[in-house]
Short mmCIF file of C-alpha atoms and ligand atoms in Angstrom, two decimals:
data_model
loop_
_atom_site.label_atom_id
_atom_site.label_comp_id
_atom_site.label_asym_id
_atom_site.label_seq_id
_atom_site.Cartn_x
_atom_site.Cartn_y
_atom_site.Cartn_z
CA UNK I 1 0.00 0.00 0.00
CA UNK I 2 1.31 3.41 -0.93
CA UNK I 3 0.37 6.39 1.16
CA UNK I 4 1.28 9.95 0.30
CA UNK I 5 3.61 11.57 2.79
CA UNK I 6 0.94 14.01 3.86
CA UNK I 7 -1.51 11.33 4.89
CA UNK I 8 1.08 9.26 6.68
CA UNK I 9 1.54 12.06 9.21
CA UNK I 10 -0.97 10.96 11.85
CA UNK I 11 -1.04 7.35 10.80
CA UNK I 12 -0.14 4.80 13.42
CA UNK I 13 1.53 1.49 12.59
CA UNK I 14 -1.31 -0.68 13.85
CA UNK I 15 -4.93 0.23 14.22
CA UNK I 16 -6.22 0.48 17.74
CA UNK I 17 -9.14 -1.89 18.21
CA UNK I 18 -11.51 -0.98 21.00
CA UNK I 19 -13.54 -4.09 21.84
CA UNK I 20 -17.28 -3.84 22.54
CA UNK I 21 -17.03 -3.79 26.36
CA UNK I 22 -14.69 -0.80 26.21
CA UNK I 23 -16.89 1.63 24.27
CA UNK I 24 -20.45 2.87 24.58
CA UNK I 25 -21.85 2.22 21.09
CA UNK I 26 -24.93 0.10 21.40
CA UNK I 27 -26.88 -1.31 18.49
CA UNK I 28 -30.00 0.01 20.17
CA UNK I 29 -28.88 3.52 19.15
CA UNK I 30 -28.12 2.67 15.53
CA UNK I 31 -30.88 3.07 12.99
CA UNK I 32 -32.53 -0.23 12.14
CA UNK I 33 -32.00 0.39 8.45
CA UNK I 34 -28.29 1.07 8.89
CA UNK I 35 -28.06 -2.23 10.81
CA UNK I 36 -29.91 -4.02 8.01
CA UNK I 37 -27.40 -2.72 5.47
CA UNK I 38 -24.43 -3.67 7.64
CA UNK I 39 -25.69 -7.20 8.31
CA UNK I 40 -26.66 -7.83 4.71
CA UNK I 41 -23.25 -6.74 3.41
CA UNK I 42 -21.59 -8.96 5.97
CA UNK I 43 -23.78 -11.91 5.02
CA UNK I 44 -22.83 -11.36 1.38
CA UNK I 45 -19.18 -11.78 2.30
CA UNK I 46 -18.13 -8.12 2.46
CA UNK I 47 -16.61 -6.01 5.19
CA UNK I 48 -19.07 -3.52 6.61
CA UNK I 49 -18.50 -0.65 8.99
CA UNK I 50 -20.36 2.32 10.29
CA UNK I 51 -18.17 5.37 9.88
CA UNK I 52 -18.07 9.15 10.11
CA UNK I 53 -20.46 11.37 12.04
CA UNK I 54 -22.62 8.42 13.13
CA UNK I 55 -19.78 6.74 15.04
CA UNK I 56 -18.42 10.05 16.32
CA UNK I 57 -21.77 11.21 17.66
CA UNK I 58 -22.64 7.85 19.23
CA UNK I 59 -19.30 7.79 21.05
CA UNK I 60 -20.08 11.30 22.31
CA UNK I 61 -23.50 10.18 23.47
CA UNK I 62 -25.25 12.39 20.93
CA UNK I 63 -27.91 11.47 18.46
CA UNK I 64 -26.39 11.07 14.97
CA UNK I 65 -27.89 13.01 12.09
CA UNK I 66 -27.37 10.14 9.68
CA UNK I 67 -25.52 6.86 9.34
CA UNK I 68 -22.83 6.26 6.77
CA UNK I 69 -21.56 2.82 5.87
CA UNK I 70 -18.15 1.92 4.45
CA UNK I 71 -17.41 -1.38 2.75
CA UNK I 72 -14.93 -3.18 0.52
CA UNK I 73 -17.74 -3.94 -1.94
CA UNK I 74 -17.66 -1.77 -5.08
CA UNK I 75 -20.75 0.37 -5.80
CA UNK I 76 -21.83 -2.15 -8.41
CA UNK I 77 -21.47 -5.00 -5.93
CA UNK I 78 -23.49 -3.04 -3.38
CA UNK I 79 -26.18 -2.49 -5.99
CA UNK I 80 -26.29 -6.23 -6.63
CA UNK I 81 -26.97 -6.88 -2.93
CA UNK I 82 -29.82 -4.37 -2.46
CA UNK I 83 -32.89 -3.97 -4.59
CA UNK I 84 -33.65 -0.54 -3.13
CA UNK I 85 -30.29 0.87 -4.21
CA UNK I 86 -29.22 3.68 -6.54
CA UNK I 87 -25.71 4.71 -7.55
CA UNK I 88 -25.06 8.44 -7.43
CA UNK I 89 -22.24 10.96 -7.84
CA UNK I 90 -19.44 11.31 -10.33
CA UNK I 91 -16.59 12.92 -8.40
CA UNK I 92 -17.42 10.55 -5.57
CA UNK I 93 -19.43 7.49 -6.57
CA UNK I 94 -21.75 6.22 -3.83
CA UNK I 95 -24.55 3.76 -3.30
CA UNK I 96 -27.77 5.05 -1.74
CA UNK I 97 -29.88 2.38 -0.11
CA UNK I 98 -33.35 3.73 0.42
CA UNK I 99 -35.84 2.75 3.11
CA UNK I 100 -38.83 5.04 2.80
CA UNK I 101 -37.57 8.45 3.89
CA UNK I 102 -34.28 7.21 5.26
CA UNK I 103 -31.28 6.85 2.97
CA UNK I 104 -28.22 4.90 4.07
CA UNK I 105 -25.14 6.02 2.21
CA UNK I 106 -22.77 3.19 1.37
CA UNK I 107 -19.27 4.16 0.23
CA UNK I 108 -16.54 1.89 -1.01
CA UNK I 109 -13.18 2.21 0.77
CA UNK I 110 -11.15 4.81 -1.07
CA UNK I 111 -7.46 5.12 -1.54
CA UNK I 112 -5.39 7.92 -0.06
CA UNK I 113 -3.05 7.81 -3.01
CA UNK I 114 -3.47 11.40 -4.12
CA UNK I 115 -0.64 11.14 -6.66
CA UNK I 116 -2.95 9.31 -9.03
CA UNK I 117 -5.88 11.63 -8.59
CA UNK I 118 -6.89 14.31 -10.97
CA UNK I 119 -6.13 17.66 -9.38
CA UNK I 120 -6.67 21.30 -10.28
CA UNK I 121 -3.84 23.87 -10.34
CA UNK I 122 -4.51 24.71 -6.69
CA UNK I 123 -4.35 21.06 -5.64
CA UNK I 124 -8.10 20.46 -5.54
CA UNK I 125 -9.08 16.83 -6.06
CA UNK I 126 -11.43 16.49 -9.02
CA UNK I 127 -11.86 12.74 -9.14
CA UNK I 128 -11.98 10.70 -5.95
CA UNK I 129 -12.84 7.22 -7.14
CA UNK I 130 -9.67 5.21 -6.48
CA UNK I 131 -10.79 2.29 -4.36
CA UNK I 132 -8.51 1.10 -1.60
CA UNK I 133 -8.22 -0.62 1.77
CA UNK I 134 -9.94 0.41 4.97
CA UNK I 135 -6.69 1.86 6.27
CA UNK I 136 -6.32 4.03 3.19
CA UNK I 137 -9.96 4.98 3.51
CA UNK I 138 -9.40 6.11 7.09
CA UNK I 139 -6.50 8.36 6.21
CA UNK I 140 -8.22 10.16 3.35
CA UNK I 141 -11.07 11.26 5.62
CA UNK I 142 -11.08 14.80 6.99
CA UNK I 143 -10.76 14.82 10.79
CA UNK I 144 -9.39 12.15 13.09
CA UNK I 145 -12.71 12.00 14.98
CA UNK I 146 -14.49 11.35 11.68
CA UNK I 147 -12.26 8.40 10.85
CA UNK I 148 -13.48 5.91 13.45
CA UNK I 149 -15.06 2.68 12.25
CA UNK I 150 -17.64 0.52 13.98
CA UNK I 151 -17.19 -3.05 12.81
CA UNK I 152 -20.42 -5.03 12.46
CA UNK I 153 -18.44 -8.30 12.51
CA UNK I 154 -17.45 -7.97 16.18
CA UNK I 155 -18.97 -4.62 17.34
CA UNK I 156 -15.54 -3.16 17.97
CA UNK I 157 -14.43 0.38 17.12
CA UNK I 158 -11.33 0.65 14.94
CA UNK I 159 -9.08 3.70 15.07
CA UNK I 160 -6.36 4.17 12.44
CA UNK I 161 -5.19 7.54 13.71
CA UNK I 162 -5.72 9.49 16.93
CA UNK I 163 -9.49 9.68 16.71
CA UNK I 164 -10.31 8.23 20.12
CA UNK I 165 -7.75 10.34 21.88
CA UNK I 166 -8.92 13.51 20.11
CA UNK I 167 -12.54 12.69 20.82
CA UNK I 168 -11.81 12.42 24.52
CA UNK I 169 -9.81 15.65 24.47
CA UNK I 170 -12.54 17.50 22.53
CA UNK I 171 -10.07 18.28 19.79
CA UNK I 172 -10.69 18.70 16.09
CA UNK I 173 -7.64 17.65 14.18
CA UNK I 174 -7.24 17.23 10.45
CA UNK I 175 -5.62 14.04 9.20
CA UNK I 176 -2.40 14.66 7.33
CA UNK I 177 -0.84 17.98 6.43
CA UNK I 178 -3.52 20.66 6.91
CA UNK I 179 -2.57 22.89 4.00
CA UNK I 180 -2.47 19.95 1.58
CA UNK I 181 -5.82 18.71 2.82
CA UNK I 182 -7.45 22.16 2.49
CA UNK I 183 -6.07 22.52 -1.01
CA UNK I 184 -7.44 19.11 -2.00
CA UNK I 185 -10.86 20.19 -0.81
CA UNK I 186 -11.38 23.74 0.49
CA UNK I 187 -14.79 22.77 1.91
CA UNK I 188 -12.86 21.08 4.72
CA UNK I 189 -12.28 24.60 6.11
CA UNK I 190 -16.03 25.08 6.39
CA UNK I 191 -16.33 21.65 7.94
CA UNK I 192 -13.73 22.60 10.55
CA UNK I 193 -15.81 25.64 11.51
CA UNK I 194 -19.00 23.60 11.50
CA UNK I 195 -17.75 20.73 13.66
CA UNK I 196 -16.03 23.11 16.08
CA UNK I 197 -19.39 24.86 16.45
CA UNK I 198 -21.53 21.73 16.62
CA UNK I 199 -19.34 19.68 18.92
CA UNK I 200 -17.92 22.56 20.95
CA UNK I 201 -14.45 21.19 20.18
CA UNK I 202 -11.21 23.14 20.08
CA UNK I 203 -9.54 23.23 16.72
CA UNK I 204 -6.00 21.92 16.94
CA UNK I 205 -3.54 24.82 16.36
CA UNK I 206 -1.96 23.18 13.28
CA UNK I 207 -5.38 22.53 11.80
CA UNK I 208 -6.45 26.08 12.54
CA UNK I 209 -3.36 27.98 11.41
CA UNK I 210 -3.72 27.94 7.59
CA UNK I 211 -7.47 28.61 7.42
CA UNK I 212 -7.54 32.40 7.15
CA UNK I 213 -4.73 32.35 4.60
CA UNK I 214 -6.41 29.71 2.45
CA UNK I 215 -10.01 30.90 2.83
CA UNK I 216 -9.87 32.37 -0.69
CA UNK I 217 -9.69 28.82 -2.11
CA UNK I 218 -13.43 28.54 -1.48
CA UNK I 219 -13.75 30.66 -4.62
CA UNK I 220 -12.88 27.50 -6.56
CA UNK I 221 -15.70 25.46 -5.08
CA UNK I 222 -18.90 25.16 -7.15
CA UNK I 223 -21.60 27.50 -5.73
CA UNK I 224 -24.12 24.64 -5.64
CA UNK I 225 -21.91 22.72 -3.23
CA UNK I 226 -21.48 25.82 -1.08
CA UNK I 227 -25.24 26.17 -0.89
CA UNK I 228 -25.46 22.64 0.55
CA UNK I 229 -22.74 23.49 3.05
CA UNK I 230 -24.57 26.65 4.06
CA UNK I 231 -27.63 24.61 4.92
CA UNK I 232 -25.49 22.31 7.07
CA UNK I 233 -23.93 25.33 8.76
CA UNK I 234 -27.08 27.30 9.41
CA UNK I 235 -29.91 24.77 9.52
CA UNK I 236 -28.25 22.48 12.00
CA UNK I 237 -29.23 23.90 15.37
CA UNK I 238 -25.81 25.55 15.71
CA UNK I 239 -26.20 28.52 13.43
CA UNK I 240 -25.01 31.17 15.90
CA UNK I 241 -21.88 29.26 16.85
CA UNK I 242 -21.17 28.42 13.19
CA UNK I 243 -21.56 32.07 12.19
CA UNK I 244 -19.09 33.14 14.87
CA UNK I 245 -16.54 30.53 13.84
CA UNK I 246 -16.89 31.39 10.16
CA UNK I 247 -16.30 35.07 10.84
CA UNK I 248 -13.42 34.30 13.16
CA UNK I 249 -11.64 32.35 10.41
CA UNK I 250 -12.42 34.81 7.62
CA UNK I 251 -14.62 32.21 5.91
CA UNK I 252 -17.90 34.08 6.17
CA UNK I 253 -16.60 36.73 3.77
CA UNK I 254 -16.10 33.99 1.16
CA UNK I 255 -19.69 32.87 1.46
CA UNK I 256 -21.48 36.19 1.98
CA UNK I 257 -19.15 38.97 0.84
CA UNK I 258 -21.92 41.59 0.69
CA UNK I 259 -23.04 40.82 4.23
CA UNK I 260 -19.50 40.82 5.58
CA UNK I 261 -18.91 44.18 3.98
CA UNK I 262 -22.11 45.61 5.46
CA UNK I 263 -21.23 44.26 8.92
CA UNK I 264 -17.75 45.77 8.72
CA UNK I 265 -19.08 49.20 7.91
CA UNK I 266 -21.96 49.23 10.29
CA UNK I 267 -22.76 52.57 11.82
CA UNK I 268 -25.25 51.09 14.27
CA UNK I 269 -25.52 47.87 16.18
CA UNK I 270 -28.63 46.61 14.46
CA UNK I 271 -27.27 44.82 11.36
CA UNK I 272 -25.22 42.41 13.43
CA UNK I 273 -27.99 42.14 16.02
CA UNK I 274 -30.47 41.25 13.30
CA UNK I 275 -28.24 38.44 12.01
CA UNK I 276 -27.65 37.12 15.52
CA UNK I 277 -31.30 37.21 16.44
CA UNK I 278 -32.28 35.59 13.15
CA UNK I 279 -29.81 32.76 13.65
CA UNK I 280 -30.78 32.36 17.32
CA UNK I 281 -34.37 32.12 16.25
CA UNK I 282 -33.48 29.37 13.75
CA UNK I 283 -31.56 27.44 16.42
CA UNK I 284 -34.43 27.77 18.86
CA UNK I 285 -37.00 26.57 16.34
CA UNK I 286 -34.91 23.54 15.43
CA UNK I 287 -34.40 22.71 19.11
CA UNK I 288 -38.18 22.74 19.49
CA UNK I 289 -38.50 20.55 16.37
CA UNK I 290 -40.27 23.31 14.47
CA UNK I 291 -39.74 23.72 10.75
CA UNK I 292 -37.48 26.46 9.40
CA UNK I 293 -37.13 27.70 5.88
CA UNK I 294 -33.81 28.51 4.20
CA UNK I 295 -35.59 31.42 2.49
CA UNK I 296 -36.10 33.18 5.83
CA UNK I 297 -32.52 32.53 6.85
CA UNK I 298 -31.03 33.91 3.63
CA UNK I 299 -33.44 36.85 3.79
CA UNK I 300 -31.99 37.65 7.23
CA UNK I 301 -28.37 37.23 6.13
CA UNK I 302 -28.77 39.48 3.08
CA UNK I 303 -31.12 42.08 4.53
CA UNK I 304 -28.50 44.67 5.41
CA UNK I 305 -26.83 44.81 1.97
CA UNK I 306 -30.30 44.88 0.43
CA UNK I 307 -31.57 47.61 2.77
CA UNK I 308 -28.58 49.80 2.03
CA UNK I 309 -28.86 49.47 -1.69
CA UNK I 310 -32.61 50.11 -1.64
CA UNK I 311 -32.07 53.17 0.52
CA UNK I 312 -29.53 54.48 -1.96
CA UNK I 313 -31.90 53.94 -4.86
CA UNK I 314 -34.58 55.87 -3.00
CA UNK I 315 -32.21 58.68 -2.08
CA UNK I 316 -30.24 59.03 -5.27
CA UNK I 317 -32.69 57.95 -7.94
CA UNK I 318 -35.92 58.91 -6.26
CA UNK I 319 -37.41 55.42 -6.51
CA UNK I 320 -40.40 54.66 -4.24
CA UNK I 321 -39.71 52.01 -1.55
CA UNK I 322 -41.29 49.04 -3.30
CA UNK I 323 -39.48 49.30 -6.67
CA UNK I 324 -36.29 50.22 -4.82
CA UNK I 325 -36.43 46.95 -2.89
CA UNK I 326 -37.31 45.00 -6.02
CA UNK I 327 -34.36 46.37 -7.93
CA UNK I 328 -31.93 46.04 -5.03
CA UNK I 329 -33.11 42.46 -4.45
CA UNK I 330 -32.29 41.59 -8.05
CA UNK I 331 -28.77 42.90 -7.69
CA UNK I 332 -28.02 41.49 -4.26
CA UNK I 333 -29.27 38.03 -5.22
CA UNK I 334 -27.42 38.06 -8.55
CA UNK I 335 -24.16 38.78 -6.74
CA UNK I 336 -24.86 36.28 -3.97
CA UNK I 337 -25.60 33.31 -6.23
CA UNK I 338 -22.16 33.66 -7.80
CA UNK I 339 -20.84 32.40 -4.45
CA UNK I 340 -23.65 30.38 -2.96
CA UNK I 341 -26.19 29.07 -5.45
CA UNK I 342 -29.46 29.70 -3.62
CA UNK I 343 -32.11 27.97 -5.73
CA UNK I 344 -34.99 29.96 -7.15
CA UNK I 345 -37.49 28.16 -4.94
CA UNK I 346 -35.86 30.07 -2.06
CA UNK I 347 -34.96 33.37 -3.75
CA UNK I 348 -38.58 33.91 -4.77
CA UNK I 349 -39.92 33.83 -1.19
CA UNK I 350 -36.90 35.88 -0.04
CA UNK I 351 -37.86 38.66 -2.43
CA UNK I 352 -41.43 38.48 -1.18
CA UNK I 353 -40.40 38.70 2.48
CA UNK I 354 -38.31 41.75 1.64
CA UNK I 355 -40.80 43.53 -0.59
CA UNK I 356 -43.61 43.12 1.92
CA UNK I 357 -41.65 45.11 4.51
CA UNK I 358 -42.67 48.61 3.35
CA UNK I 359 -46.29 47.46 3.21
CA UNK I 360 -46.32 47.07 7.00
CA UNK I 361 -46.11 50.86 7.21
CA UNK I 362 -49.72 51.15 5.98
CA UNK I 363 -52.08 50.55 8.88
CA UNK I 364 -55.16 52.34 7.59
CA UNK I 365 -58.07 51.41 5.36
CA UNK I 366 -58.20 48.12 3.51
CA UNK I 367 -54.46 47.69 3.16
CA UNK I 368 -53.78 45.78 6.41
CA UNK I 369 -56.41 43.16 5.55
CA UNK I 370 -54.93 42.74 2.09
CA UNK I 371 -51.46 42.27 3.53
CA UNK I 372 -52.74 39.80 6.11
CA UNK I 373 -54.21 37.67 3.32
CA UNK I 374 -50.89 37.53 1.46
CA UNK I 375 -49.53 33.96 1.39
CA UNK I 376 -46.17 35.22 2.63
CA UNK I 377 -47.62 37.34 5.45
CA UNK I 378 -46.50 34.97 8.20
CA UNK I 379 -42.79 35.01 7.26
CA UNK I 380 -42.84 38.72 6.45
CA UNK I 381 -44.36 39.50 9.87
CA UNK I 382 -41.74 37.36 11.63
CA UNK I 383 -39.14 39.28 9.68
CA UNK I 384 -40.65 42.59 10.81
CA UNK I 385 -40.49 41.37 14.42
CA UNK I 386 -36.81 40.55 14.04
CA UNK I 387 -36.12 43.97 12.57
CA UNK I 388 -37.92 45.61 15.42
CA UNK I 389 -36.11 43.51 18.05
CA UNK I 390 -32.83 44.47 16.40
CA UNK I 391 -33.78 48.13 16.70
CA UNK I 392 -34.08 48.80 12.99
CA UNK I 393 -37.88 48.86 12.61
CA UNK I 394 -40.30 50.74 14.85
CA UNK I 395 -41.37 48.46 17.74
CA UNK I 396 -44.76 50.17 17.99
CA UNK I 397 -45.39 49.19 14.36
CA UNK I 398 -44.56 45.55 15.10
CA UNK I 399 -46.80 45.71 18.17
CA UNK I 400 -49.59 47.15 16.04
CA UNK I 401 -49.42 44.13 13.71
CA UNK I 402 -49.32 41.70 16.60
CA UNK I 403 -52.46 43.24 18.06
CA UNK I 404 -54.10 43.36 14.62
CA UNK I 405 -53.76 39.59 14.29
CA UNK I 406 -54.85 38.87 17.85
CA UNK I 407 -57.98 40.93 17.35
CA UNK I 408 -58.81 38.67 14.42
CA UNK I 409 -58.36 35.51 16.46
CA UNK I 410 -55.04 34.62 14.84
CA UNK I 411 -51.98 33.40 16.67
CA UNK I 412 -49.09 35.75 15.85
CA UNK I 413 -46.58 33.27 17.29
CA UNK I 414 -47.49 30.67 14.66
CA UNK I 415 -44.05 31.03 13.11
CA UNK I 416 -42.75 30.86 9.59
CA UNK I 417 -44.56 28.87 7.04
CA UNK I 418 -42.47 25.80 6.32
CA UNK I 419 -40.93 25.69 2.88
CA UNK I 420 -38.25 23.66 1.16
CA UNK I 421 -36.35 20.83 2.77
CA UNK I 422 -38.12 20.42 6.06
CA UNK I 423 -41.51 20.96 4.57
CA UNK I 424 -44.33 19.49 6.55
CA UNK I 425 -47.76 19.85 5.19
CA UNK I 426 -50.17 21.45 7.54
CA UNK I 427 -53.41 23.13 6.68
CA UNK I 428 -52.80 26.85 6.51
CA UNK I 429 -55.02 29.18 8.43
CA UNK I 430 -56.64 31.32 5.84
CA UNK I 431 -57.82 34.51 7.46
CA UNK I 432 -61.09 35.76 6.08
CA UNK I 433 -60.52 39.19 4.57
CA UNK I 434 -62.24 41.62 6.87
P1 ATP Y 1 -22.73 15.18 10.06
O1 ATP Y 1 -23.43 14.16 9.21
O2 ATP Y 1 -23.04 15.13 11.49
O3 ATP Y 1 -22.82 16.54 9.50
P2 ATP Y 1 -20.38 13.75 9.23
O4 ATP Y 1 -19.02 13.71 9.82
O5 ATP Y 1 -21.13 12.47 9.17
O6 ATP Y 1 -21.17 14.86 10.01
P3 ATP Y 1 -20.78 13.83 6.41
O7 ATP Y 1 -20.75 15.00 5.49
O8 ATP Y 1 -22.03 13.08 6.59
O9 ATP Y 1 -20.24 14.37 7.79
O10 ATP Y 1 -19.61 12.86 5.91
C1 ATP Y 1 -19.43 11.56 6.43
C2 ATP Y 1 -17.94 11.25 6.58
O11 ATP Y 1 -17.30 11.31 5.31
C3 ATP Y 1 -17.17 12.23 7.45
O12 ATP Y 1 -17.27 11.93 8.81
C4 ATP Y 1 -15.77 12.08 6.92
O13 ATP Y 1 -15.17 10.91 7.44
C5 ATP Y 1 -16.00 11.86 5.44
N1 ATP Y 1 -15.97 13.13 4.70
C6 ATP Y 1 -17.02 13.91 4.38
N2 ATP Y 1 -16.65 14.98 3.69
C7 ATP Y 1 -15.32 14.90 3.57
C8 ATP Y 1 -14.33 15.71 2.94
N3 ATP Y 1 -14.66 16.84 2.33
N4 ATP Y 1 -13.03 15.29 3.02
C9 ATP Y 1 -12.70 14.14 3.63
N5 ATP Y 1 -13.58 13.36 4.23
C10 ATP Y 1 -14.87 13.70 4.21
MG1 MG Y 2 -23.01 12.12 8.29
#
C-alpha cells in the first residue's frame, strides 16, 4: 500500500481496536435500516462498517444526524446486494440504499493515493474514485474524529489515527498535512468551523493555522456545493456558533461577501444584532422541532446589503420604496448566487419577504387586511419582528401588527410557514378578509 507523505503524518503502525465492552456504542442507538445494510453486506461476504459522524456522535453520546456505511464492496457489488439501491455521484461514486424516507449512504473504501488523482492547479481533487483498503480509507477522511469505524463483525471500534484520543480531548484535528488537505478540498475549512461549532471542540492549532490564509480557495468550489454546506452550517441547530466561527476564520466573507462588507461598515448595532437574532431564532426553532425555511434565513443574512442598496436607490434615484427593494433584491441576489447558489425556490420567497416590509407601514383602510391575506404574510411579519427587536424597525409598528392579528383571532406566534427541505404539510389558516 502506498500512502502519500501528507496522509502518513498521523497514521499509526497498527490500528487500535476498542472491543465492545470498552466503548459505549450500542446497536439500540443505531438506525434499524443502517443495521440491516451492515448485516446484509456482511452476510454477502463483504466487510461492513459504520463510519463518520454516526460513530463520532454515538461515542459522544449524541444522536447522529445520519448513518454512513463503508465497505470493501464496489458500488456495483453493493447495488447487486440491495434492490432498493441507486448509484449516485461522479466525483465521488456512492450507493444510496433507500428505506422510505431514510437513505443509508454506502461508500466503497477509497485510496489515499493522491498522486494518481486528478487535481486542479490549486491542488483540488477532481476525481476521488480510487478504491482502496480500509486503512487508506481512514486516512483520506477529513478529521481524526471522523475516521473511526464501527465493525459489524465484532462490534468493535477501529481507530487508524488518533481519533479516540482527540474525541476524549474535545479536539478537532485534520488528518495529514492541513494545508495539503485544504487545497485538496477547500470545503474542509467550512467543515472545521461547522464541527467546532456543533461539537464545541477546540480546533488543533496546526489545523487552525492555515485557514484564514487559504479561505480564498473557497472561490474555486462550485456554488451549488457551497449552498449545501450553508444549509449544514445554518440549519443544523448551531447557526449562531457556526456564524461566529466562520467570521473568526475569515470564511464568512467567502460565502457572503456583501453581508460581511455591510457588517464591517456598520454605523449602528442593528445589522449584526439582526443576524444574531435571526440565527438564534433558527436554532431555537430547530431545538423545538419546528420547521425552518432557508428562504427566511437567507433573507436575514442578506437584509442589510439589500436595505442599504434600496435606501440608496430611494435617495439618489428617487425610486419609491417598493421598486427600490425589487431592484436592489435583483442585484443582491445576482451577486450572492455567484458564491452560494441559492435555488430559485428560495430566492422567490426571499424577495417576497423583503418587498412586503414597506407594506407594513400602511395601517389604515383596507391595506392591512390585504397584507394579512398575502400567502407570505406569516414570514414577512416574523421578519418585521426581528427587525424591530434588532432596533431597525419601529417596535410600535410591530406591536400594532401583533395586536391586529390577535384581534382577528389569529396566533401571531405561529411562526414561519415551512418551505423547502423540512416541509411538513399542515393546513394553513386562511384569514377571512375583513
Ligand atoms: P454530520 O453528518 O453530522 O454533518 P459527518 O461527519 O457524518 O457529520 P458527512 O458529510 O455526513 O459528515 O460525511 C461523512 C464522513 O465522510 C465524514 O465523517 C468524513 O469521514 C468523510 N468526509 C465527508 N466529507 C469529507 C471531505 N470533504 N473530506 C474528507 N472526508 C470527508
Ligand atoms: Mg453524516
